[in-house]
Short mmCIF file of N, CA and C in Angstrom, two decimals:
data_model
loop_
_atom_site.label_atom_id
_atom_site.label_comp_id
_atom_site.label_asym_id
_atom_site.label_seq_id
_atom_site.Cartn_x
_atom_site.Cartn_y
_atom_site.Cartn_z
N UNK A 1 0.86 -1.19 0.00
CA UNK A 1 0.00 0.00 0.00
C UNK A 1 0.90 1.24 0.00
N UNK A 2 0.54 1.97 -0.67
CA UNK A 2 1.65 3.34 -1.09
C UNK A 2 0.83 4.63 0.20
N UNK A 3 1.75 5.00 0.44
CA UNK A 3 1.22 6.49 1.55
C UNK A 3 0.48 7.40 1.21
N UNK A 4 0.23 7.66 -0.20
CA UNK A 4 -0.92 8.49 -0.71
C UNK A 4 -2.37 7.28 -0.31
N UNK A 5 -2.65 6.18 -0.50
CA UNK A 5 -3.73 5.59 0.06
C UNK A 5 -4.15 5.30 1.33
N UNK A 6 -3.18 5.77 1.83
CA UNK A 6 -3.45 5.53 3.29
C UNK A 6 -4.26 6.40 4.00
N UNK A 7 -5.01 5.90 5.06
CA UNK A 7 -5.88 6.85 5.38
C UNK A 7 -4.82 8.20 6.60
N UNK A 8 -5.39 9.33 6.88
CA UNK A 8 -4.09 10.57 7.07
C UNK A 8 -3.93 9.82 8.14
N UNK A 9 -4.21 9.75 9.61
CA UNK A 9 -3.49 9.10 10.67
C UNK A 9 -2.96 7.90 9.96
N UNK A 10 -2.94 7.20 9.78
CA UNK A 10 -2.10 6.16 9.39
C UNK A 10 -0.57 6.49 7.93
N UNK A 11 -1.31 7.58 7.23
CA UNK A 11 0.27 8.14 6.77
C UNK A 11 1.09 8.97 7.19
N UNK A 12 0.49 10.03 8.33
CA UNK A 12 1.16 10.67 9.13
C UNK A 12 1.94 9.65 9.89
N UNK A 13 1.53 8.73 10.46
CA UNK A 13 2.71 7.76 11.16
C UNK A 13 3.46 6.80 10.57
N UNK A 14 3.20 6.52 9.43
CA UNK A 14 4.36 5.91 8.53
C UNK A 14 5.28 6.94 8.05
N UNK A 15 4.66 8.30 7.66
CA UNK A 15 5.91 9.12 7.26
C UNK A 15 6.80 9.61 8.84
N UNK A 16 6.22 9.78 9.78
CA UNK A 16 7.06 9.74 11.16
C UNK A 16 8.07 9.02 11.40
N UNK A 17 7.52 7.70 11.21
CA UNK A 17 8.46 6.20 11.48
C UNK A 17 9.77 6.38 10.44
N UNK A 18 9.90 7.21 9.16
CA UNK A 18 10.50 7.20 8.40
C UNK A 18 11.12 8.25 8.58
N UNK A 19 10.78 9.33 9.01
CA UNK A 19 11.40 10.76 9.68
C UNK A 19 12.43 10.57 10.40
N UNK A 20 11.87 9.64 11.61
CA UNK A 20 12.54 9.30 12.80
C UNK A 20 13.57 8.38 12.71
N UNK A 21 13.53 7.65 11.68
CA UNK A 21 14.66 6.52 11.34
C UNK A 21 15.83 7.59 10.68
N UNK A 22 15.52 8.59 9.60
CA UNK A 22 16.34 9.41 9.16
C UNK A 22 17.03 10.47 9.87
N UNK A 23 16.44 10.78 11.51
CA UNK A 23 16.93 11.93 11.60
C UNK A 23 15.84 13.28 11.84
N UNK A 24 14.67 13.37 10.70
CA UNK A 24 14.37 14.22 10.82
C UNK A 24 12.98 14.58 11.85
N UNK A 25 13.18 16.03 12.46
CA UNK A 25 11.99 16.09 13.05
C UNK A 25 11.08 17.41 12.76
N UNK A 26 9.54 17.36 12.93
CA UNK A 26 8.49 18.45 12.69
C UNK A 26 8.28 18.24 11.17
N UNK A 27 8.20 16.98 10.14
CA UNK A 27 7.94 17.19 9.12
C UNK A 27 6.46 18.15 8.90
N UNK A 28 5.80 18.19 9.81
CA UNK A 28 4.13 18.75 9.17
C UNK A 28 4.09 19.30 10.88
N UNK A 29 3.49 20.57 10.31
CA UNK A 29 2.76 21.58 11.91
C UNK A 29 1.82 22.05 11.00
N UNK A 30 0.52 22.20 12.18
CA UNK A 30 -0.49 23.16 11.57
C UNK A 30 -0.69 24.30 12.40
N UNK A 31 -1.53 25.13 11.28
CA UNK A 31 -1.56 26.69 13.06
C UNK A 31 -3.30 26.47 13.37
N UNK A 32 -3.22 27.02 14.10
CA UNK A 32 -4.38 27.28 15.00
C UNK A 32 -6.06 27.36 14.75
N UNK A 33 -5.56 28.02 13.29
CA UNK A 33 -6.82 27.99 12.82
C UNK A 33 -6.86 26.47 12.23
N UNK A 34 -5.80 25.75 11.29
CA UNK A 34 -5.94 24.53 10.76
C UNK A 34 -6.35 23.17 11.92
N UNK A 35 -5.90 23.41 13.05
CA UNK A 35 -5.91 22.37 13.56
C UNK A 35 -7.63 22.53 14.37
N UNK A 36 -7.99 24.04 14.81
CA UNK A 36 -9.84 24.12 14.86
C UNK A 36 -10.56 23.61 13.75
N UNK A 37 -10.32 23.82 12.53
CA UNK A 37 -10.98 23.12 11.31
C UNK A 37 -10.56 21.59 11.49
N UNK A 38 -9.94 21.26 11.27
CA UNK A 38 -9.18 19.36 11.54
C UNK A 38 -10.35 18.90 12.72
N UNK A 39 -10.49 19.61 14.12
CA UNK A 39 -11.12 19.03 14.78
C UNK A 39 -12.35 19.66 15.03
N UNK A 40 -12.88 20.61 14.07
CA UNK A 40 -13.85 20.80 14.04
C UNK A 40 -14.70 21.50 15.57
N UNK A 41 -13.51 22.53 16.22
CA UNK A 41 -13.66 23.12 17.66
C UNK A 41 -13.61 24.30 17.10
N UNK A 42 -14.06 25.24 18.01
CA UNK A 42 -13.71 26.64 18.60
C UNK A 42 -12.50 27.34 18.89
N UNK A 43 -11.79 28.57 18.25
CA UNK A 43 -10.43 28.53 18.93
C UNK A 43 -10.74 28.93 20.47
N UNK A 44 -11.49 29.00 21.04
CA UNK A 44 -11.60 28.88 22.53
C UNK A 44 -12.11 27.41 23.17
N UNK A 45 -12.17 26.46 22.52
CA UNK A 45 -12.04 25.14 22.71
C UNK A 45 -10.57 24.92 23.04
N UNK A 46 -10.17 25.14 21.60
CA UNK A 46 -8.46 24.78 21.67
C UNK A 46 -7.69 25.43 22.88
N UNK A 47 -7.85 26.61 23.18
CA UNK A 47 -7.23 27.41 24.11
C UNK A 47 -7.80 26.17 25.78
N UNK A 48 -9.01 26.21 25.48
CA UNK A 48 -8.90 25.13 27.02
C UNK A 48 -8.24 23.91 26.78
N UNK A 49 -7.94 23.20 25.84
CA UNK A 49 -7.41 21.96 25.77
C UNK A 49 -6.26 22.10 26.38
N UNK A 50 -5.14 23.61 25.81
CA UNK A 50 -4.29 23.93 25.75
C UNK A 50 -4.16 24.12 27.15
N UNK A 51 -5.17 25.20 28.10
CA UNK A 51 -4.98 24.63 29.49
C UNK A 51 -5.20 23.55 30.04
N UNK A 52 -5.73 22.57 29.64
CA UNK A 52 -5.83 21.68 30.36
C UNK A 52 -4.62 20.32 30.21
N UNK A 53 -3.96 21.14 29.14
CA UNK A 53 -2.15 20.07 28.73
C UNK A 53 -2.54 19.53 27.78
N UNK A 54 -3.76 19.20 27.29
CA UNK A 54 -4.15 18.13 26.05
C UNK A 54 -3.29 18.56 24.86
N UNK A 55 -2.65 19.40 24.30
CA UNK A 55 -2.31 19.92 23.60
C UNK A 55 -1.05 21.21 23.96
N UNK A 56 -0.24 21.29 23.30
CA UNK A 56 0.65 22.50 23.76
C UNK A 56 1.02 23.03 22.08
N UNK A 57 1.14 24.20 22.14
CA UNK A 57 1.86 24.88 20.78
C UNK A 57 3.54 24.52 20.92
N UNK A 58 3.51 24.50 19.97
CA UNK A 58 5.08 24.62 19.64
C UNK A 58 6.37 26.00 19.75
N UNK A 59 6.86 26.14 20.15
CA UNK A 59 7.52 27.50 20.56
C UNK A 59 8.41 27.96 19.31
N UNK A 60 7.82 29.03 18.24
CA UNK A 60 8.56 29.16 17.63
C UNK A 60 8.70 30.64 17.62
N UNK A 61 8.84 31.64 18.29
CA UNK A 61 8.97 32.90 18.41
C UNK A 61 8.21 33.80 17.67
N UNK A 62 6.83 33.64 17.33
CA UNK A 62 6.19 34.10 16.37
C UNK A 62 4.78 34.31 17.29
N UNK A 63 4.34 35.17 16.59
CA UNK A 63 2.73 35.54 17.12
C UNK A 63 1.77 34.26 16.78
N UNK A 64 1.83 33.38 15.66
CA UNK A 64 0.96 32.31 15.25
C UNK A 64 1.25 31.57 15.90
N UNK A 65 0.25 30.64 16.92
CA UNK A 65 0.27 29.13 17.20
C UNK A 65 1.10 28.44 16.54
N UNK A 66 1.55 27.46 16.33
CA UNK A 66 1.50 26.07 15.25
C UNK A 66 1.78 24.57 16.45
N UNK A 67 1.69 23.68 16.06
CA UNK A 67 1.04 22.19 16.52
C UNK A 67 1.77 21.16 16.31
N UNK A 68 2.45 20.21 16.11
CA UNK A 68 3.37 19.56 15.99
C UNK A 68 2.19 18.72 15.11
N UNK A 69 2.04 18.07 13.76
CA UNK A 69 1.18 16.40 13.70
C UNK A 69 1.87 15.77 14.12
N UNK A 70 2.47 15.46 15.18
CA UNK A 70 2.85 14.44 15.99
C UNK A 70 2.34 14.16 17.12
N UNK A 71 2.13 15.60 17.47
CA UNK A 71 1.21 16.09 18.61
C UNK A 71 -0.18 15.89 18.60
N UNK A 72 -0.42 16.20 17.11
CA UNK A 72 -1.88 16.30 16.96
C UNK A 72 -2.47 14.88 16.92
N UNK A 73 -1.68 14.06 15.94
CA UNK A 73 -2.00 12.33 16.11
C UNK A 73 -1.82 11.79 17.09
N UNK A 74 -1.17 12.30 18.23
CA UNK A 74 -1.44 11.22 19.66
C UNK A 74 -2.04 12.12 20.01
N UNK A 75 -2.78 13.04 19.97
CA UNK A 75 -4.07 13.62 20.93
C UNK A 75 -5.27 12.45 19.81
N UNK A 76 -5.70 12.32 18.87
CA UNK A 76 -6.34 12.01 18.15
C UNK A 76 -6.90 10.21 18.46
N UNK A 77 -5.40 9.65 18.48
CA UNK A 77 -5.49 8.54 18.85
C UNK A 77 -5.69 7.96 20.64
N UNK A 78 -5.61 9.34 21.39
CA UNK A 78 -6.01 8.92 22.51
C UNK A 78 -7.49 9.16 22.76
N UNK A 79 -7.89 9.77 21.82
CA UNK A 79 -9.27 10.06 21.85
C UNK A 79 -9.60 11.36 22.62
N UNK A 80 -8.82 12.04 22.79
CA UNK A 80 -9.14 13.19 23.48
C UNK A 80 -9.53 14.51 23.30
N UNK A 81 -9.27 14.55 21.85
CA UNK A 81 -9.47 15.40 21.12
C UNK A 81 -10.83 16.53 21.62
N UNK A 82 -11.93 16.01 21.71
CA UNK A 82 -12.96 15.98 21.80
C UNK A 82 -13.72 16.01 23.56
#
């Protein structure tokens, strides 16, 4: 099965597994607004997740959020999303 057929959690973590074997890290971040659309919340949803640890931004010295999909697929797969 090629990674374009795969369903996205499941190619987000095959391209990880392949990241991580190479070396590389943060292939894919989304910002704030992408990851409220993805889960279909409020950005004042996200902001409580964010207090409540479910989620943390990524620190990149910038006024925009952004999200690790690494981050975002183990919130997803723990079911917490929500």
């Amino acid at each position: 099965i090629k990674i374009a057929e795969m369903p996205n959690a499941m190619a987000y973590n095959t391209m990880y597994k392949i990241a991580e074997e190479k070396g590389v890290e943060n292939i894919k971040t989304l910002t704030a607004k992408e990851l409220c659309k993805r889960w279909n919340i409020s950005d004042n949803t996200l902001r409580n997740k964010e207090n409540q640890g479910i989620i943390r931004p990524l620190e990149n010295g910038g006024k925009k959020k952004i999200y690790s999909m690494k981050d975002i697929l183990n919130v997803e797969s723990t079911g917490m999303r929500r």
